[in-house]
Amino acid sequence: IDATCPSMQKIQEPSMKIFCAYASTAPTVGDIFQTVANDFKKTPKEVKIWPENDVVGRPLIDPILENINNSDFVVVDITKVNFNVAFEAGYAIAKNKRLQLVLNSGVMNDARQLAIIGIYDTLGYEKYENSNQLGRLIREFETKEPLIVDYKKDNKNPIYIVELPKKSDAQTR
């Protein structure tokens, strides 16, 4: 077998897998993430955005959780407050994935709501305005460690619950 033949050479695996989540209600943000994902195709990092999931015939959440599980770290855009994105951020933390929160300060964002919720400023987030700045942030993420979560029964780790300002029956359930 000729190992120099391109069809016989091992396919290069990405050195880092990154999954990105953001609200579908922010089309400008989606365009920026698409540009960044395309730019990273030329690098050893694989950047996957949630609309690229294979969802035909299965619930939308399944491939998202699969991608979070298989990622080295997760980028979550909090420009628009969104229950699904908050869930994905919490899931990434629970799975001991490195989580990087980002907010696009170049478009109308939900900064006031984020301040009311409170957990996002506790976790911290980086601001960006365009695909170049977001791409730079993602390139710099690789040296950061995940938030350590220890689920032992005798552990005194706090549990964070994001509640709405007004209690509804659905929220209580």
mmCIF file with all atom_site columns, N, CA, C and O in Angstrom, residues 31-36 39-40 104 128-137 139:
data_model
loop_
_atom_site.group_PDB
_atom_site.id
_atom_site.type_symbol
_atom_site.label_atom_id
_atom_site.label_alt_id
_atom_site.label_comp_id
_atom_site.label_asym_id
_atom_site.label_entity_id
_atom_site.label_seq_id
_atom_site.pdbx_PDB_ins_code
_atom_site.Cartn_x
_atom_site.Cartn_y
_atom_site.Cartn_z
_atom_site.occupancy
_atom_site.B_iso_or_equiv
_atom_site.pdbx_formal_charge
_atom_site.auth_seq_id
_atom_site.auth_comp_id
_atom_site.auth_asym_id
_atom_site.auth_atom_id
_atom_site.pdbx_PDB_model_num
ATOM 1  N N  . ASP A 1 31  ? -25.331 35.592 11.517 1.00 0.00 ? 31  ASP A N  1
ATOM 2  C CA . ASP A 1 31  ? -24.455 35.839 10.367 1.00 0.00 ? 31  ASP A CA 1
ATOM 3  C C  . ASP A 1 31  ? -22.994 35.919 10.796 1.00 0.00 ? 31  ASP A C  1
ATOM 4  O O  . ASP A 1 31  ? -22.106 35.407 10.115 1.00 0.00 ? 31  ASP A O  1
ATOM 5  N N  . ILE A 1 32  ? -22.743 36.564 11.921 1.00 0.00 ? 32  ILE A N  1
ATOM 6  C CA . ILE A 1 32  ? -21.369 36.683 12.432 1.00 0.00 ? 32  ILE A CA 1
ATOM 7  C C  . ILE A 1 32  ? -20.819 35.306 12.794 1.00 0.00 ? 32  ILE A C  1
ATOM 8  O O  . ILE A 1 32  ? -19.691 34.958 12.424 1.00 0.00 ? 32  ILE A O  1
ATOM 9  N N  . PHE A 1 33  ? -21.610 34.489 13.479 1.00 0.00 ? 33  PHE A N  1
ATOM 10 C CA . PHE A 1 33  ? -21.150 33.142 13.835 1.00 0.00 ? 33  PHE A CA 1
ATOM 11 C C  . PHE A 1 33  ? -20.924 32.286 12.588 1.00 0.00 ? 33  PHE A C  1
ATOM 12 O O  . PHE A 1 33  ? -19.982 31.498 12.544 1.00 0.00 ? 33  PHE A O  1
ATOM 13 N N  . GLN A 1 34  ? -21.761 32.442 11.567 1.00 0.00 ? 34  GLN A N  1
ATOM 14 C CA . GLN A 1 34  ? -21.573 31.689 10.320 1.00 0.00 ? 34  GLN A CA 1
ATOM 15 C C  . GLN A 1 34  ? -20.247 32.081 9.669  1.00 0.00 ? 34  GLN A C  1
ATOM 16 O O  . GLN A 1 34  ? -19.488 31.218 9.210  1.00 0.00 ? 34  GLN A O  1
ATOM 17 N N  . THR A 1 35  ? -19.937 33.366 9.637  1.00 0.00 ? 35  THR A N  1
ATOM 18 C CA . THR A 1 35  ? -18.673 33.844 9.078  1.00 0.00 ? 35  THR A CA 1
ATOM 19 C C  . THR A 1 35  ? -17.491 33.269 9.854  1.00 0.00 ? 35  THR A C  1
ATOM 20 O O  . THR A 1 35  ? -16.521 32.784 9.264  1.00 0.00 ? 35  THR A O  1
ATOM 21 N N  . VAL A 1 36  ? -17.573 33.292 11.173 1.00 0.00 ? 36  VAL A N  1
ATOM 22 C CA . VAL A 1 36  ? -16.503 32.754 12.012 1.00 0.00 ? 36  VAL A CA 1
ATOM 23 C C  . VAL A 1 36  ? -16.334 31.249 11.770 1.00 0.00 ? 36  VAL A C  1
ATOM 24 O O  . VAL A 1 36  ? -15.215 30.759 11.616 1.00 0.00 ? 36  VAL A O  1
ATOM 25 N N  . ASP A 1 39  ? -14.537 30.784 8.577  1.00 0.00 ? 39  ASP A N  1
ATOM 26 C CA . ASP A 1 39  ? -13.124 31.175 8.695  1.00 0.00 ? 39  ASP A CA 1
ATOM 27 C C  . ASP A 1 39  ? -12.303 30.085 9.393  1.00 0.00 ? 39  ASP A C  1
ATOM 28 O O  . ASP A 1 39  ? -11.143 29.876 9.064  1.00 0.00 ? 39  ASP A O  1
ATOM 29 N N  . PHE A 1 40  ? -12.881 29.392 10.354 1.00 0.00 ? 40  PHE A N  1
ATOM 30 C CA . PHE A 1 40  ? -12.151 28.371 11.098 1.00 0.00 ? 40  PHE A CA 1
ATOM 31 C C  . PHE A 1 40  ? -12.005 27.060 10.326 1.00 0.00 ? 40  PHE A C  1
ATOM 32 O O  . PHE A 1 40  ? -11.267 26.185 10.751 1.00 0.00 ? 40  PHE A O  1
ATOM 33 N N  . ASN A 1 104 ? -22.765 40.536 21.812 1.00 0.00 ? 104 ASN A N  1
ATOM 34 C CA . ASN A 1 104 ? -22.499 41.478 20.732 1.00 0.00 ? 104 ASN A CA 1
ATOM 35 C C  . ASN A 1 104 ? -22.951 42.856 21.173 1.00 0.00 ? 104 ASN A C  1
ATOM 36 O O  . ASN A 1 104 ? -24.148 43.111 21.327 1.00 0.00 ? 104 ASN A O  1
ATOM 37 N N  . TYR A 1 128 ? -18.064 41.630 21.865 1.00 0.00 ? 128 TYR A N  1
ATOM 38 C CA . TYR A 1 128 ? -17.519 41.699 20.511 1.00 0.00 ? 128 TYR A CA 1
ATOM 39 C C  . TYR A 1 128 ? -18.500 42.498 19.655 1.00 0.00 ? 128 TYR A C  1
ATOM 40 O O  . TYR A 1 128 ? -19.659 42.694 20.049 1.00 0.00 ? 128 TYR A O  1
ATOM 41 N N  . GLU A 1 129 ? -18.027 42.972 18.519 1.00 0.00 ? 129 GLU A N  1
ATOM 42 C CA . GLU A 1 129 ? -18.898 43.726 17.615 1.00 0.00 ? 129 GLU A CA 1
ATOM 43 C C  . GLU A 1 129 ? -18.991 43.122 16.225 1.00 0.00 ? 129 GLU A C  1
ATOM 44 O O  . GLU A 1 129 ? -19.932 43.411 15.493 1.00 0.00 ? 129 GLU A O  1
ATOM 45 N N  . ASN A 1 130 ? -18.003 42.314 15.845 1.00 0.00 ? 130 ASN A N  1
ATOM 46 C CA . ASN A 1 130 ? -17.979 41.789 14.473 1.00 0.00 ? 130 ASN A CA 1
ATOM 47 C C  . ASN A 1 130 ? -17.303 40.422 14.438 1.00 0.00 ? 130 ASN A C  1
ATOM 48 O O  . ASN A 1 130 ? -16.801 39.936 15.462 1.00 0.00 ? 130 ASN A O  1
ATOM 49 N N  . SER A 1 131 ? -17.250 39.819 13.260 1.00 0.00 ? 131 SER A N  1
ATOM 50 C CA . SER A 1 131 ? -16.691 38.468 13.133 1.00 0.00 ? 131 SER A CA 1
ATOM 51 C C  . SER A 1 131 ? -15.197 38.430 13.429 1.00 0.00 ? 131 SER A C  1
ATOM 52 O O  . SER A 1 131 ? -14.704 37.436 13.974 1.00 0.00 ? 131 SER A O  1
ATOM 53 N N  . ASN A 1 132 ? -14.477 39.487 13.123 1.00 0.00 ? 132 ASN A N  1
ATOM 54 C CA . ASN A 1 132 ? -13.038 39.507 13.430 1.00 0.00 ? 132 ASN A CA 1
ATOM 55 C C  . ASN A 1 132 ? -12.806 39.454 14.942 1.00 0.00 ? 132 ASN A C  1
ATOM 56 O O  . ASN A 1 132 ? -11.953 38.707 15.426 1.00 0.00 ? 132 ASN A O  1
ATOM 57 N N  . GLN A 1 133 ? -13.558 40.249 15.688 1.00 0.00 ? 133 GLN A N  1
ATOM 58 C CA . GLN A 1 133 ? -13.406 40.254 17.143 1.00 0.00 ? 133 GLN A CA 1
ATOM 59 C C  . GLN A 1 133 ? -13.859 38.928 17.753 1.00 0.00 ? 133 GLN A C  1
ATOM 60 O O  . GLN A 1 133 ? -13.191 38.394 18.635 1.00 0.00 ? 133 GLN A O  1
ATOM 61 N N  . LEU A 1 134 ? -14.969 38.365 17.279 1.00 0.00 ? 134 LEU A N  1
ATOM 62 C CA . LEU A 1 134 ? -15.434 37.077 17.795 1.00 0.00 ? 134 LEU A CA 1
ATOM 63 C C  . LEU A 1 134 ? -14.432 35.979 17.467 1.00 0.00 ? 134 LEU A C  1
ATOM 64 O O  . LEU A 1 134 ? -14.106 35.145 18.314 1.00 0.00 ? 134 LEU A O  1
ATOM 65 N N  . GLY A 1 135 ? -13.911 35.978 16.261 1.00 0.00 ? 135 GLY A N  1
ATOM 66 C CA . GLY A 1 135 ? -12.902 34.990 15.875 1.00 0.00 ? 135 GLY A CA 1
ATOM 67 C C  . GLY A 1 135 ? -11.666 35.071 16.758 1.00 0.00 ? 135 GLY A C  1
ATOM 68 O O  . GLY A 1 135 ? -11.112 34.050 17.174 1.00 0.00 ? 135 GLY A O  1
ATOM 69 N N  . ARG A 1 136 ? -11.230 36.289 17.070 1.00 0.00 ? 136 ARG A N  1
ATOM 70 C CA . ARG A 1 136 ? -10.072 36.471 17.953 1.00 0.00 ? 136 ARG A CA 1
ATOM 71 C C  . ARG A 1 136 ? -10.365 35.915 19.345 1.00 0.00 ? 136 ARG A C  1
ATOM 72 O O  . ARG A 1 136 ? -9.538  35.223 19.936 1.00 0.00 ? 136 ARG A O  1
ATOM 73 N N  . LEU A 1 137 ? -11.559 36.175 19.869 1.00 0.00 ? 137 LEU A N  1
ATOM 74 C CA . LEU A 1 137 ? -11.933 35.649 21.192 1.00 0.00 ? 137 LEU A CA 1
ATOM 75 C C  . LEU A 1 137 ? -11.902 34.117 21.192 1.00 0.00 ? 137 LEU A C  1
ATOM 76 O O  . LEU A 1 137 ? -11.379 33.501 22.118 1.00 0.00 ? 137 LEU A O  1
ATOM 77 N N  . ARG A 1 139 ? -10.176 32.129 19.219 1.00 0.00 ? 139 ARG A N  1
ATOM 78 C CA . ARG A 1 139 ? -8.780  31.675 19.113 1.00 0.00 ? 139 ARG A CA 1
ATOM 79 C C  . ARG A 1 139 ? -8.080  31.729 20.470 1.00 0.00 ? 139 ARG A C  1
ATOM 80 O O  . ARG A 1 139 ? -7.234  30.897 20.778 1.00 0.00 ? 139 ARG A O  1
#
